[in-house]
Amino acid sequence: MSKVVNLNRFRKQKSRDEKRREGDTNAAQHGLTKAQKTLAKARTDKERRDLDGHERE
């Protein structure tokens, strides 16, 4: 006898998998992760503050 499958659960899991796959391809195409973006922003802000600290008035 075959195993019983919950079709709603199967459909939802398939939808989640497709969305995750699409998101992964978009992330690969469009660049950086959120953590990388925040790190880059923090670094540029620090560099700007360091430069402003060296200004003469």
N, C-alpha and C. Protein backbone atom coordinates (compact mmCIF):
# COMPACT_ATOMS: atom_id res chain seq x y z
N MET A 1 0.83 -1.17 0.00
CA MET A 1 0.00 0.00 0.00
C MET A 1 0.89 1.25 0.00
N SER A 2 0.43 2.29 -0.65
CA SER A 2 1.24 3.50 -0.77
C SER A 2 1.07 4.40 0.45
N LYS A 3 1.99 5.33 0.59
CA LYS A 3 1.98 6.26 1.70
C LYS A 3 1.02 7.41 1.42
N VAL A 4 0.28 7.86 2.43
CA VAL A 4 -0.67 8.95 2.29
C VAL A 4 0.11 10.27 2.34
N VAL A 5 -0.23 11.17 1.40
CA VAL A 5 0.45 12.46 1.31
C VAL A 5 -0.58 13.57 1.50
N ASN A 6 -0.24 14.52 2.37
CA ASN A 6 -1.09 15.69 2.56
C ASN A 6 -0.79 16.65 1.42
N LEU A 7 -1.74 16.84 0.53
CA LEU A 7 -1.50 17.65 -0.67
C LEU A 7 -1.31 19.12 -0.35
N ASN A 8 -2.00 19.64 0.67
CA ASN A 8 -1.82 21.05 1.05
C ASN A 8 -0.39 21.29 1.53
N ARG A 9 0.11 20.39 2.35
CA ARG A 9 1.47 20.54 2.86
C ARG A 9 2.47 20.44 1.72
N PHE A 10 2.25 19.53 0.81
CA PHE A 10 3.13 19.37 -0.34
C PHE A 10 3.13 20.62 -1.21
N ARG A 11 1.95 21.18 -1.46
CA ARG A 11 1.82 22.39 -2.29
C ARG A 11 2.52 23.58 -1.63
N LYS A 12 2.32 23.75 -0.33
CA LYS A 12 2.95 24.87 0.37
C LYS A 12 4.47 24.73 0.40
N GLN A 13 4.96 23.53 0.63
CA GLN A 13 6.41 23.32 0.64
C GLN A 13 7.02 23.59 -0.73
N LYS A 14 6.32 23.16 -1.77
CA LYS A 14 6.80 23.42 -3.13
C LYS A 14 6.86 24.92 -3.40
N SER A 15 5.85 25.66 -2.95
CA SER A 15 5.81 27.10 -3.13
C SER A 15 6.96 27.77 -2.38
N ARG A 16 7.21 27.33 -1.14
CA ARG A 16 8.32 27.89 -0.36
C ARG A 16 9.66 27.64 -1.05
N ASP A 17 9.83 26.43 -1.56
CA ASP A 17 11.08 26.08 -2.24
C ASP A 17 11.30 26.95 -3.48
N GLU A 18 10.25 27.19 -4.24
CA GLU A 18 10.36 28.02 -5.44
C GLU A 18 10.71 29.46 -5.07
N LYS A 19 10.08 29.99 -4.04
CA LYS A 19 10.36 31.36 -3.61
C LYS A 19 11.79 31.49 -3.11
N ARG A 20 12.27 30.50 -2.37
CA ARG A 20 13.64 30.54 -1.88
C ARG A 20 14.63 30.47 -3.03
N ARG A 21 14.36 29.62 -4.00
CA ARG A 21 15.23 29.50 -5.17
C ARG A 21 15.27 30.81 -5.95
N GLU A 22 14.11 31.42 -6.12
CA GLU A 22 14.04 32.71 -6.83
C GLU A 22 14.78 33.79 -6.05
N GLY A 23 14.63 33.80 -4.74
CA GLY A 23 15.33 34.77 -3.91
C GLY A 23 16.84 34.60 -3.97
N ASP A 24 17.29 33.36 -4.00
CA ASP A 24 18.73 33.10 -4.09
C ASP A 24 19.30 33.60 -5.42
N THR A 25 18.57 33.38 -6.50
CA THR A 25 19.06 33.85 -7.79
C THR A 25 19.06 35.37 -7.85
N ASN A 26 18.04 36.02 -7.27
CA ASN A 26 18.00 37.48 -7.23
C ASN A 26 19.16 38.03 -6.39
N ALA A 27 19.44 37.38 -5.27
CA ALA A 27 20.54 37.84 -4.42
C ALA A 27 21.87 37.70 -5.15
N ALA A 28 22.02 36.65 -5.89
CA ALA A 28 23.27 36.46 -6.63
C ALA A 28 23.40 37.50 -7.74
N GLN A 29 22.30 37.86 -8.36
CA GLN A 29 22.33 38.83 -9.45
C GLN A 29 22.51 40.25 -8.96
N HIS A 30 21.92 40.59 -7.83
CA HIS A 30 21.86 41.99 -7.41
C HIS A 30 22.84 42.36 -6.32
N GLY A 31 23.74 41.47 -5.97
CA GLY A 31 24.86 41.92 -5.15
C GLY A 31 24.92 41.44 -3.74
N LEU A 32 25.02 42.37 -2.83
CA LEU A 32 25.43 42.12 -1.47
C LEU A 32 24.28 41.71 -0.56
N THR A 33 24.66 41.00 0.51
CA THR A 33 23.69 40.67 1.54
C THR A 33 23.48 41.88 2.43
N LYS A 34 22.48 41.84 3.26
CA LYS A 34 22.19 42.96 4.14
C LYS A 34 23.36 43.21 5.09
N ALA A 35 23.96 42.15 5.61
CA ALA A 35 25.09 42.31 6.52
C ALA A 35 26.27 42.99 5.82
N GLN A 36 26.52 42.64 4.60
CA GLN A 36 27.61 43.26 3.85
C GLN A 36 27.33 44.73 3.58
N LYS A 37 26.07 45.06 3.29
CA LYS A 37 25.70 46.45 3.05
C LYS A 37 25.88 47.29 4.31
N THR A 38 25.45 46.77 5.45
CA THR A 38 25.58 47.53 6.70
C THR A 38 27.04 47.69 7.08
N LEU A 39 27.85 46.68 6.84
CA LEU A 39 29.28 46.78 7.13
C LEU A 39 29.94 47.84 6.26
N ALA A 40 29.61 47.85 4.98
CA ALA A 40 30.18 48.84 4.07
C ALA A 40 29.75 50.25 4.46
N LYS A 41 28.48 50.41 4.86
CA LYS A 41 27.99 51.72 5.28
C LYS A 41 28.70 52.17 6.55
N ALA A 42 28.89 51.28 7.49
CA ALA A 42 29.59 51.62 8.73
C ALA A 42 31.02 52.04 8.45
N ARG A 43 31.68 51.36 7.55
CA ARG A 43 33.07 51.70 7.21
C ARG A 43 33.16 53.08 6.56
N THR A 44 32.25 53.36 5.62
CA THR A 44 32.29 54.67 4.96
C THR A 44 31.96 55.78 5.94
N ASP A 45 31.02 55.54 6.86
CA ASP A 45 30.71 56.54 7.88
C ASP A 45 31.91 56.82 8.77
N LYS A 46 32.63 55.78 9.15
CA LYS A 46 33.82 55.95 9.99
C LYS A 46 34.90 56.71 9.24
N GLU A 47 35.11 56.38 7.98
CA GLU A 47 36.10 57.10 7.18
C GLU A 47 35.74 58.58 7.07
N ARG A 48 34.47 58.87 6.87
CA ARG A 48 34.02 60.26 6.76
C ARG A 48 34.24 61.00 8.09
N ARG A 49 33.93 60.35 9.20
CA ARG A 49 34.15 60.98 10.51
C ARG A 49 35.64 61.23 10.76
N ASP A 50 36.47 60.26 10.36
CA ASP A 50 37.92 60.43 10.54
C ASP A 50 38.43 61.60 9.72
N LEU A 51 37.97 61.74 8.49
CA LEU A 51 38.38 62.87 7.66
C LEU A 51 37.89 64.20 8.24
N ASP A 52 36.67 64.22 8.72
CA ASP A 52 36.14 65.44 9.31
C ASP A 52 36.90 65.82 10.58
N GLY A 53 37.42 64.84 11.27
CA GLY A 53 38.19 65.11 12.49
C GLY A 53 39.53 65.76 12.19
N HIS A 54 40.04 65.62 10.99
CA HIS A 54 41.34 66.17 10.61
C HIS A 54 41.23 67.53 9.94
N GLU A 55 40.02 68.05 9.79
CA GLU A 55 39.85 69.34 9.12
C GLU A 55 40.38 70.48 9.98
N ARG A 56 40.88 71.47 9.31
CA ARG A 56 41.28 72.70 10.01
C ARG A 56 40.11 73.67 9.92
N GLU A 57 39.98 74.44 10.94
CA GLU A 57 38.89 75.40 10.95
C GLU A 57 39.32 76.77 10.54
